[in-house]
Coordinates of C-alpha atoms in Angstrom, one line a residue:
Chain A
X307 CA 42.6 31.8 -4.4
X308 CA 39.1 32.3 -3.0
X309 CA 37.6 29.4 -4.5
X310 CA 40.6 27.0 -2.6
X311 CA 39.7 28.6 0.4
X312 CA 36.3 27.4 0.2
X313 CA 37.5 24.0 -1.3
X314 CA 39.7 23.5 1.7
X315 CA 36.7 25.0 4.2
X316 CA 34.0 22.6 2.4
X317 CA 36.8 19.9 3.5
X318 CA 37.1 21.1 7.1
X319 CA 33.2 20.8 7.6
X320 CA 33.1 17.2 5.9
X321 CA 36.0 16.2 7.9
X322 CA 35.2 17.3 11.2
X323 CA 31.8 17.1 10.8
X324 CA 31.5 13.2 12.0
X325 CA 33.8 14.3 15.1
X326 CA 31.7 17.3 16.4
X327 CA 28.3 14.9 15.9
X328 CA 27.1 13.8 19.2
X329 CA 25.3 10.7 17.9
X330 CA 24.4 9.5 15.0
X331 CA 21.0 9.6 13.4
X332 CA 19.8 6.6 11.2
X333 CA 16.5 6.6 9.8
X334 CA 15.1 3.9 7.4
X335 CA 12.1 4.6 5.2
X336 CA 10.6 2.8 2.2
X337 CA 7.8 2.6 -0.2
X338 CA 6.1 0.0 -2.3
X339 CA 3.2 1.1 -5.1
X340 CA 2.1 -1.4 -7.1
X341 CA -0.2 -0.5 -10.0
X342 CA -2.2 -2.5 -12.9
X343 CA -2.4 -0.5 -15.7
X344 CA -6.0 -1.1 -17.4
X345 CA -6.0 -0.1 -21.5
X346 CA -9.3 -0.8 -23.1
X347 CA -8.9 -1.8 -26.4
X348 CA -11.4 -3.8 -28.2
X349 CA -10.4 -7.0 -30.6
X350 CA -10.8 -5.1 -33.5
X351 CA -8.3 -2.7 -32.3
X352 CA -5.4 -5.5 -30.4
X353 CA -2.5 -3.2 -29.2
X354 CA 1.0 -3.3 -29.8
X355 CA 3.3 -3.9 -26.9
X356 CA 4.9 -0.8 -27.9
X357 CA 1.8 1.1 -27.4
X358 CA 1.5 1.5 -23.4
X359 CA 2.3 -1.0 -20.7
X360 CA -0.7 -3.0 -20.0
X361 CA -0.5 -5.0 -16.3
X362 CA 1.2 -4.8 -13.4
X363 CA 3.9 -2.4 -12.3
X364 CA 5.8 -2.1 -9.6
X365 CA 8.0 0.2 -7.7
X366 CA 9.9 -0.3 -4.7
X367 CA 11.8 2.0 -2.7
X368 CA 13.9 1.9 0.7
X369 CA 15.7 4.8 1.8
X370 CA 18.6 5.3 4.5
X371 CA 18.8 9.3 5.9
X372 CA 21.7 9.9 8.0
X373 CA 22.5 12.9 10.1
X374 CA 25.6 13.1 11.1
X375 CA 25.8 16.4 12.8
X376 CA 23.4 19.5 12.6
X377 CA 25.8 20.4 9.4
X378 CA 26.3 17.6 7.7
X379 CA 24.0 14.3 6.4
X380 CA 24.0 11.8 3.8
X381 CA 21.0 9.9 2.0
X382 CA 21.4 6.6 0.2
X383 CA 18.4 5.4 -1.5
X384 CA 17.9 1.9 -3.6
X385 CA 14.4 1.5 -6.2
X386 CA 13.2 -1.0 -7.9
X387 CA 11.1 -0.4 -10.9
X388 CA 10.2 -0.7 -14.3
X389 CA 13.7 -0.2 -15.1
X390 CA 15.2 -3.0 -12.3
X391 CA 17.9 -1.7 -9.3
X392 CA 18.4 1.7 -9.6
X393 CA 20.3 4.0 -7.4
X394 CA 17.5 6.7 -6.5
X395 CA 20.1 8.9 -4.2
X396 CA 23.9 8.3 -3.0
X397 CA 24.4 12.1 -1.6
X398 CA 26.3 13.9 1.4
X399 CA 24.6 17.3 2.6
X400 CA 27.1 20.0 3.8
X401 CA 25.1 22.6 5.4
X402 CA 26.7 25.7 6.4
X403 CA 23.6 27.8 7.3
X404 CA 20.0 27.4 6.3
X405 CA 21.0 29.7 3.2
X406 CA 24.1 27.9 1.9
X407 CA 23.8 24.0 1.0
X408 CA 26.4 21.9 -0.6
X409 CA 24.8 18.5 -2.1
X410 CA 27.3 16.4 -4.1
X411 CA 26.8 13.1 -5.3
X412 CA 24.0 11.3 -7.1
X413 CA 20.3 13.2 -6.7
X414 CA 17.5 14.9 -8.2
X415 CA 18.3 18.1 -9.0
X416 CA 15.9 20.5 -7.6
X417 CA 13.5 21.5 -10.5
X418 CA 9.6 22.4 -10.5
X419 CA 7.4 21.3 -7.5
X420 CA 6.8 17.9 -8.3
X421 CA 10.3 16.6 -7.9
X422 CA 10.4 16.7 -4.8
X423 CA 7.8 14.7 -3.8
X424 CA 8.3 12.0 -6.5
X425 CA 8.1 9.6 -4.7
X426 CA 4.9 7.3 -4.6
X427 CA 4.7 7.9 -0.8
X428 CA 4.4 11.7 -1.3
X429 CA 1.9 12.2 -3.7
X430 CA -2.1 10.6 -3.4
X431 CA -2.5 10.0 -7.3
X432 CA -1.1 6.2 -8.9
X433 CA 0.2 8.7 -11.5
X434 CA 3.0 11.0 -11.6
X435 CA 1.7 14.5 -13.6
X436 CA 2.1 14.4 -17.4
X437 CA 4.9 16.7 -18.0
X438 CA 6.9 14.2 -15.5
X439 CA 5.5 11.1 -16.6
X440 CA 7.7 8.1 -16.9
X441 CA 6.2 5.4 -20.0
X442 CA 3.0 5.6 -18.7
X443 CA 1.5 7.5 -21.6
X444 CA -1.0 6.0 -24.4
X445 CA 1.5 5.7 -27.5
X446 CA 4.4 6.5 -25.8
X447 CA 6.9 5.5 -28.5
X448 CA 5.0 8.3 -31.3
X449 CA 4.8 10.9 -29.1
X450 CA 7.5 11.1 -27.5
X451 CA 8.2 10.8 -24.0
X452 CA 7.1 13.5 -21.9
X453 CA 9.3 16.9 -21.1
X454 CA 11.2 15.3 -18.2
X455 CA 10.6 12.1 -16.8
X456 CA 10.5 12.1 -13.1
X457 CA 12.6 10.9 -11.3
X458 CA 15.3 13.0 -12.8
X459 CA 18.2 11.5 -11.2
X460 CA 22.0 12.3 -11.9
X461 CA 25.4 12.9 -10.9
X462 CA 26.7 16.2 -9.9
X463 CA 26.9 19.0 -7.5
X464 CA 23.9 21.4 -6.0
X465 CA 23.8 24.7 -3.8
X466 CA 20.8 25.3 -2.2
X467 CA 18.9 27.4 0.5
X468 CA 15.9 28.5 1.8
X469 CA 15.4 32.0 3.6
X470 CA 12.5 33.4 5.7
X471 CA 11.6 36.7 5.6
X472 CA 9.3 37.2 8.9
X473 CA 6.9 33.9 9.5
X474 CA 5.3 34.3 6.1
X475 CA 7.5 34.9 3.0
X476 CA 10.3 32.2 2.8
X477 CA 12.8 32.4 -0.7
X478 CA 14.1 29.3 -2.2
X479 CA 17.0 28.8 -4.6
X480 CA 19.1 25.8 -5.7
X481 CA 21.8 25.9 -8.5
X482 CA 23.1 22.5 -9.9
X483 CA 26.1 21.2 -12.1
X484 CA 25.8 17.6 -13.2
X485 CA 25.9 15.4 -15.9
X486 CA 23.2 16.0 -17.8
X487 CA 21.0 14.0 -19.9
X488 CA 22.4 11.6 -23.0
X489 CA 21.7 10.0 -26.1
X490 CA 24.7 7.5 -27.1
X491 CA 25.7 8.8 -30.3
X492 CA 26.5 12.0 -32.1
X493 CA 23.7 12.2 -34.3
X494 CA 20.3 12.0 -32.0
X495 CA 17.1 13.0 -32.7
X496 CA 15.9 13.5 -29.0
X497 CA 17.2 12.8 -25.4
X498 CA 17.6 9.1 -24.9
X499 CA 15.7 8.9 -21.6
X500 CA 16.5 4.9 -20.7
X501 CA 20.7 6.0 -21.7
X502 CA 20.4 9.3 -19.5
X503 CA 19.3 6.7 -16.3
X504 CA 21.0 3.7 -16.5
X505 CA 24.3 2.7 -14.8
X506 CA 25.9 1.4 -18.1
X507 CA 28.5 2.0 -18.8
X508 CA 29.0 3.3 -15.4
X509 CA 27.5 6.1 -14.3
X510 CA 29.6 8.7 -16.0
X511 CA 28.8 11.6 -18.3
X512 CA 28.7 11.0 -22.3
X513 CA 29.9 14.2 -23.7
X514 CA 32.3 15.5 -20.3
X515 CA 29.7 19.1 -20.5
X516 CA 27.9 20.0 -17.4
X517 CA 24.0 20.7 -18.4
X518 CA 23.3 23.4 -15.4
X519 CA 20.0 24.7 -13.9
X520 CA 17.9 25.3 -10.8
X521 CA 15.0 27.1 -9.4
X522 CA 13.7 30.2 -7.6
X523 CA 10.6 29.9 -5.5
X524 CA 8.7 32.4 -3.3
X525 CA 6.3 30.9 -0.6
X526 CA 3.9 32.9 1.1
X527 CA 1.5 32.6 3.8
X528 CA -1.0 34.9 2.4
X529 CA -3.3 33.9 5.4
X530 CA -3.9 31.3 8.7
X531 CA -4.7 28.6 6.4
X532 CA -3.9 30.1 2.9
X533 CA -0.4 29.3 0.9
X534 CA 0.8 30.5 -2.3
X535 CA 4.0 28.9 -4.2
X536 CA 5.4 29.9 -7.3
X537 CA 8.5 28.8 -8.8
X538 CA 10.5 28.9 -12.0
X539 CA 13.1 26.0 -13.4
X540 CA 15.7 26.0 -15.9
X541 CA 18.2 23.3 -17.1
X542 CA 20.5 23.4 -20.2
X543 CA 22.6 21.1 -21.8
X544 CA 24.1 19.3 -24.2
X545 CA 23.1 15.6 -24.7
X546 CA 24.7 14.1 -27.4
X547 CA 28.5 12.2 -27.2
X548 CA 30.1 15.5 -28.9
X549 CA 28.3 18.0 -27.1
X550 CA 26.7 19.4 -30.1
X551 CA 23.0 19.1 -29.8
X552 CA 21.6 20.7 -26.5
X553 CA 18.5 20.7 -24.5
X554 CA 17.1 23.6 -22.5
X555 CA 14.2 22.3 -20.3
X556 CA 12.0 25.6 -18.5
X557 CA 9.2 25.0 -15.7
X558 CA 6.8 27.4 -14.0
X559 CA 5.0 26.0 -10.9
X560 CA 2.3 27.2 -8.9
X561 CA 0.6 25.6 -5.4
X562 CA -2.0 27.5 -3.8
X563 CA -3.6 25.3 -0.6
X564 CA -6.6 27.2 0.7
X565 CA -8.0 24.9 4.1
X566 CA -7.5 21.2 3.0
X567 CA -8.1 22.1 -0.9
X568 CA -4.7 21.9 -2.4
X569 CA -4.3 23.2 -6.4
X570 CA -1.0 22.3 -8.2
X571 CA 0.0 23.5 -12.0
X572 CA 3.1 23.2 -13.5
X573 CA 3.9 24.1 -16.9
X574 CA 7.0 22.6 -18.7
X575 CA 8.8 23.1 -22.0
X576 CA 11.5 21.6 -23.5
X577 CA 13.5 22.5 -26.6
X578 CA 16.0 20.2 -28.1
X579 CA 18.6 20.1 -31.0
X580 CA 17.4 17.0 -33.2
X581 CA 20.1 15.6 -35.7
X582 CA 17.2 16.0 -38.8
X583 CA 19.9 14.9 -41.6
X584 CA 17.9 11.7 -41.8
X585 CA 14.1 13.1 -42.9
X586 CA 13.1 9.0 -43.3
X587 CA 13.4 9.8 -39.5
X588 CA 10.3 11.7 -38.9
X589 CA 6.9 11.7 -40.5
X590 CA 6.4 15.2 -41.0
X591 CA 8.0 17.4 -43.0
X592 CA 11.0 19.8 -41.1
X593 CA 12.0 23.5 -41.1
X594 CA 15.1 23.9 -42.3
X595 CA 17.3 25.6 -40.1
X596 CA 16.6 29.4 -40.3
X597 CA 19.4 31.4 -42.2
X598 CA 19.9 33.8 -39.6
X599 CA 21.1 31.0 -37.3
X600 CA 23.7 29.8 -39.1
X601 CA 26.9 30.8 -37.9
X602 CA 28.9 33.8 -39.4
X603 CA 30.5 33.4 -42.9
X604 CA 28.1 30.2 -43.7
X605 CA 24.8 30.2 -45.6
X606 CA 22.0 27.6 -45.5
X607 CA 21.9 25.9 -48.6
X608 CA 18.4 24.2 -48.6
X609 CA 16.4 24.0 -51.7
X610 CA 12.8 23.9 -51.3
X611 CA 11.1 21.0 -51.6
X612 CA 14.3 19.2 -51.4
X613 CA 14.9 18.2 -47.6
X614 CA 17.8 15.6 -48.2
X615 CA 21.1 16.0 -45.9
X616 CA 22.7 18.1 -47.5
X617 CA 20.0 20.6 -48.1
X618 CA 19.4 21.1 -44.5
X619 CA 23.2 22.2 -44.1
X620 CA 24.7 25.8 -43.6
X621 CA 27.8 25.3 -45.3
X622 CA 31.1 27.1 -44.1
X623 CA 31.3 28.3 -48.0
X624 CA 28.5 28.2 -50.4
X625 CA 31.0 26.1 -52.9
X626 CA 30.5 23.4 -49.6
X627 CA 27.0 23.1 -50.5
X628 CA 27.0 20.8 -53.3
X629 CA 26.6 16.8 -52.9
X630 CA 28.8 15.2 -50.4
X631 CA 31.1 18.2 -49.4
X632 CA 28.2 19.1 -47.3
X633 CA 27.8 16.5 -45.3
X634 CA 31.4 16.6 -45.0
X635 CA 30.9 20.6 -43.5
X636 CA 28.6 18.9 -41.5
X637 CA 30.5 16.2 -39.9
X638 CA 33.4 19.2 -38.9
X639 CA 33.0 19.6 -35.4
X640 CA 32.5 23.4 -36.0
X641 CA 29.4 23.4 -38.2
X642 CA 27.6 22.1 -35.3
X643 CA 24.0 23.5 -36.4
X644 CA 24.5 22.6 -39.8
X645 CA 22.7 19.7 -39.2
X646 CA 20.2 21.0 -36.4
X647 CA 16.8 21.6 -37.2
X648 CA 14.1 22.9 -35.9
X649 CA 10.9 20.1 -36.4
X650 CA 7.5 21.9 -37.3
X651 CA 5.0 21.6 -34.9
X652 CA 3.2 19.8 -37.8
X653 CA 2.2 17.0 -35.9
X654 CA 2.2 14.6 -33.0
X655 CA 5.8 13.0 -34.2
X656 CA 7.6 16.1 -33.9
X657 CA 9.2 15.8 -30.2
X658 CA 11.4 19.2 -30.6
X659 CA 9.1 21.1 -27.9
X660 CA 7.4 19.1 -25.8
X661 CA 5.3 21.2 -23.6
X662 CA 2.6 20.4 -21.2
X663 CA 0.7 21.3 -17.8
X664 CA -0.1 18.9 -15.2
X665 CA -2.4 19.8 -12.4
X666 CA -3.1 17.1 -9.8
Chain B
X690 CA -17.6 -7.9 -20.4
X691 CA -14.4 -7.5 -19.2
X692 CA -13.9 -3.7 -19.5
X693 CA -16.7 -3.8 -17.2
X694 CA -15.3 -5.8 -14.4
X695 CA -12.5 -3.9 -14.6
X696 CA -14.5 -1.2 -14.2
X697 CA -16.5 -2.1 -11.4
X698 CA -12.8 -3.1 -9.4
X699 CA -11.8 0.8 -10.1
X700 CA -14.6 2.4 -8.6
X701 CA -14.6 -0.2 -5.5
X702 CA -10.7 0.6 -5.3
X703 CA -11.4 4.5 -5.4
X704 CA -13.7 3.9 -2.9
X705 CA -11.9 2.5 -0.6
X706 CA -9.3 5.1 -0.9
X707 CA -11.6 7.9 -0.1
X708 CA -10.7 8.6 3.3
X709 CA -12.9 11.4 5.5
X710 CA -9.2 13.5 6.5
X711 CA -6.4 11.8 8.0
X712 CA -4.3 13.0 11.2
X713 CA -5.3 12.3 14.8
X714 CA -8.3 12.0 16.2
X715 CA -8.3 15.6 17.8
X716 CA -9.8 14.6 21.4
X717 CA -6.8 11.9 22.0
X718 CA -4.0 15.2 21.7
X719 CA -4.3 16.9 25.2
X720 CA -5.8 20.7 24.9
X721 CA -3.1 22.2 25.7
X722 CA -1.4 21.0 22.3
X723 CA -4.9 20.9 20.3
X724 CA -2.6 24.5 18.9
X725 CA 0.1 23.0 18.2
X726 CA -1.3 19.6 16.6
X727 CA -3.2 22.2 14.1
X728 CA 0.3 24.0 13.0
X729 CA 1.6 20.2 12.7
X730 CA -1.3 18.7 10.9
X731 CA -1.2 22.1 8.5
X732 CA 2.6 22.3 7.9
X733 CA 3.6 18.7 7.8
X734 CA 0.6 17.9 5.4
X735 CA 1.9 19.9 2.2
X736 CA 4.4 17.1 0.9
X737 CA 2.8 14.4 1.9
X738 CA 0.2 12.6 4.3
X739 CA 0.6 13.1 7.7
X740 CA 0.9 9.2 8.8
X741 CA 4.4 9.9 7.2
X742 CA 5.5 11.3 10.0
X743 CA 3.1 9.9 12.4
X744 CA 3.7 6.3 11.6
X745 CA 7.6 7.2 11.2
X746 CA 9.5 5.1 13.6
X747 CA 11.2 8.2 15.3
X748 CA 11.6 8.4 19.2
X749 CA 14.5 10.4 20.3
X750 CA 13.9 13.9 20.6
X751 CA 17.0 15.3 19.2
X752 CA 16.0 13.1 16.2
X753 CA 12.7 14.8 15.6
X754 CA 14.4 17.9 16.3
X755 CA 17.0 16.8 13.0
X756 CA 13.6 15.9 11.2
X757 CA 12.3 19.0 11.3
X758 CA 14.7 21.1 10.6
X759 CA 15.3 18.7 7.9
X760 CA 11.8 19.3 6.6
X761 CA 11.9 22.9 7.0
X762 CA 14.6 23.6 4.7
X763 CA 13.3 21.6 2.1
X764 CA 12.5 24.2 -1.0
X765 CA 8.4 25.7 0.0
X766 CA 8.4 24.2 3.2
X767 CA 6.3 26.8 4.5
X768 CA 7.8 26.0 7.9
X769 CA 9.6 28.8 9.7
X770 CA 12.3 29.1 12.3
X771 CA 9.4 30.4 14.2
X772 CA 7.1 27.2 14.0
X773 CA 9.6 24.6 15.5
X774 CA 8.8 24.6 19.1
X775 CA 5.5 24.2 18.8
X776 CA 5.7 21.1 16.0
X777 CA 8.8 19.9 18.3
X778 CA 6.0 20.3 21.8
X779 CA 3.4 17.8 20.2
X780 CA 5.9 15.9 18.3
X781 CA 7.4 14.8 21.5
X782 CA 4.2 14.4 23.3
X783 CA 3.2 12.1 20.5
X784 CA 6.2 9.7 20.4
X785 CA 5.7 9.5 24.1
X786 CA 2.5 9.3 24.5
X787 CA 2.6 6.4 21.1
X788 CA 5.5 4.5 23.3
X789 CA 2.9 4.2 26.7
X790 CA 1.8 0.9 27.2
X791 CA -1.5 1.8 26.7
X792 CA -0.7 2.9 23.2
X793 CA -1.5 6.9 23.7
X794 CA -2.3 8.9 21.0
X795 CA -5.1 6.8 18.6
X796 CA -6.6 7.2 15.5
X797 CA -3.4 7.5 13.6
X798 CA -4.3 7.8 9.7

């Protein structure tokens, strides 16, 4: 009952909204970086294309912010980029006090500091920080990519709102149902960043679960001219098209601007359910999937030194464990981390837990 | 021989970046706002640079009023309820002052 009533009041403020507006507000606003990307490498050592983009890149933006009333606004917001026309924003703002934002559409959901000001008008450096780094990194294709490329865009829902306590403490939060990021089949062994952005086919979720997160972040004016941020970020998911394998991505940021000297860290992590049946996959060797996370009334039926498919499973009955029947447990849409595994931080190829720290 | 012109191009281009502040030039904002072009320089600053807003194509004052407040709420702001009079005083001065036929306001970086 009390969730219609705010349904049918969220409709009220969108409806009237354009009515009560006494004019409305356009602005238009766009960026353009363009960057050469400059990798040494010698002629004994040629690089392959698949090592880093060498050259130019470009990245164009134009933006169209629209307030419609005091309440209510809506942002639209084309790029073009490495990846060609992309749709960088297509939201409506409902605001009904500072405290309480509705955003639905297609944004960035709010997570860690940089986010925000992703775009190359908003930060001084060509690059975006590491942890948010989109295909820019040296070997990109064996490392992995980095913990969440930025921008994160998506479809969905956010609340938001931002509080001051006095002139000098304000509280941020944000909460956000959307999508979530995708890898195109049921057995990936990481997020498929290029499947989680792009428009085909359509712009609609592969697995029809939610991934939800947000952030919580505390400014203070610890002085005339000194300001301290810190934040914390979540987001969890599931990825694949079954909604098996799932991601959880967690952020800690910190900005401290003392006069004109500003410092900002973030720290990110990400851990994600890799389909590991396929070992020819990776280059080092994997954990099997501990015993004690195998669901209840199963048993994990890896032999060591054997880290085939079906020693990596946690059969439903130990009887399940032998050749084929297995993989068949495997397959059933219950034994979902029958085929997860953790990957040993053994070595650079194993993109379970990316983690980094970007300061710029 | 060609990792060092590329070289050479990069530190020129870093060069020319380095820019010695941005902002206004202080003496072209009347004294009575030299206050509140400090809290607008300070708090419109944190996200990005200030020729943002001062190159922004905004002249209505109810517009810049949206703008702020749009600003304000973003997550970290750092800009109070309290602090949007005095960003609105110079704000207006300056879109004024930019629209004079004399150009106002210089220096814009």
């Amino acid at each position: 009952m009390k969730s219609r009533a705010l349904m049918l009041l969220i409709c009220l403020v969108g409806v009237l909204s354009p009515f009560v507006a006494q004019s409305i507000d356009l602005n238009l606003a766009g960026t353009l970086q363009l960057d050469y990307l400059f990798t040494p490498f010698g002629r004994s050592d040629p690089r392959p294309a698949s090592h880093t983009l060498d050259g130019f890149t470009e990245k164009l933006s134009l933006k169209l912010a629209i307030d419609i009333s005091s309440h209510a606004s809506a942002n639209v917001k084309a790029c073009f980029g490495c990846h060609g026309f992309e749709v960088g924003m297509a939201y409506v703002d409902f605001r009904l006090a500072d405290e309480f934002n509705i955003r639905a559409g297609r944004f960035s959901p709010t997570f860690g500091e940089f986010g925000l000001r992703h775009d190359p008008g908003n930060h001084r450096l060509s690059d975006k920080p590491l942890p948010y780094d989109m295909g820019r990194m040296l070997r990109m294709m064996e490392f992995g990519r980095s913990v969440l490329p930025s921008p994160y865009v998506d479809n969905g829902i956010e609340l938001s709102g931002s509080h001051f306590f006095g002139r000098r403490l304000q509280l941020d939060y944000a909460a956000h149902a959307v999508a979530g990021l995708r890898a195109n089949t049921d057995t990936p062994y990481d997020v498929d960043f290029i499947a989680s952005r792009s428009a085909a086919p359509y712009y609609i979720d592969n697995n029809s679960q939610p991934s939800v997160g947000g952030r919580v972040g505390l400014t203070a004016r610890l002085a005339d001219r000194v300001d301290l941020t810190v934040g914390g970020s979540a987001i969890w998911g599931a990825y694949d098209t079954r909604a098996r394998m799932t991601y959880t991505v967690l952020g800690a940021d910190l900005f401290l601007r003392a006069g004109r000297t500003n410092v900002r860290a973030e720290y990110l992590i990400r851990r994600t359910d890799m389909y590991a049946a396929e070992q020819e996959r990776f280059e080092y060797a994997l954990q099997p999937w501990p015993t004690d996370r195998c669901p209840s009334g199963s048993s994990r039926c890896a032999t060591a030194g054997t880290w085939r498919s079906s020693s990596l499973c946690c059969a439903t009955s130990t009887s399940s464990c032998a050749g084929t029947a297995c993989a068949a447990a495997a397959t059933s849409p219950r034994a979902r981390p029958s085929t997860s595994t953790r990957a040993s931080r053994a070595g650079p190829s194993a993109p379970s837990t990316p983690s980094s720290a970007g300061i710029d | 021989m060609r990792q060092v012109v590329w070289l050479v191009i990069a530190v020129l281009a870093g060069c020319g970046a380095y820019q010695r502040g941005e902002g206004l030039d202080v003496a072209t904002v009347p004294p009575a706002l030299h206050a509140d072009y400090e809290l607008f320089a300070r708090r419109c600053s944190r996200c990005h640079s200030l020729s943002r807003p001062l190159n922004a194509r905004i002249t209505a004052d109810e517009h810049w009023a949206e703008y702020v407040s749009r600003m304000r709420r973003m997550p970290g702001s750092g800009i109070s309820p309290d602090d949007v009079p005095a960003l609105l005083r110079f704000l207006t001065w300056y879109s004024a002052a930019r629209r004079a036929p004399d150009g106002g306001a210089g220096g814009a970086r």
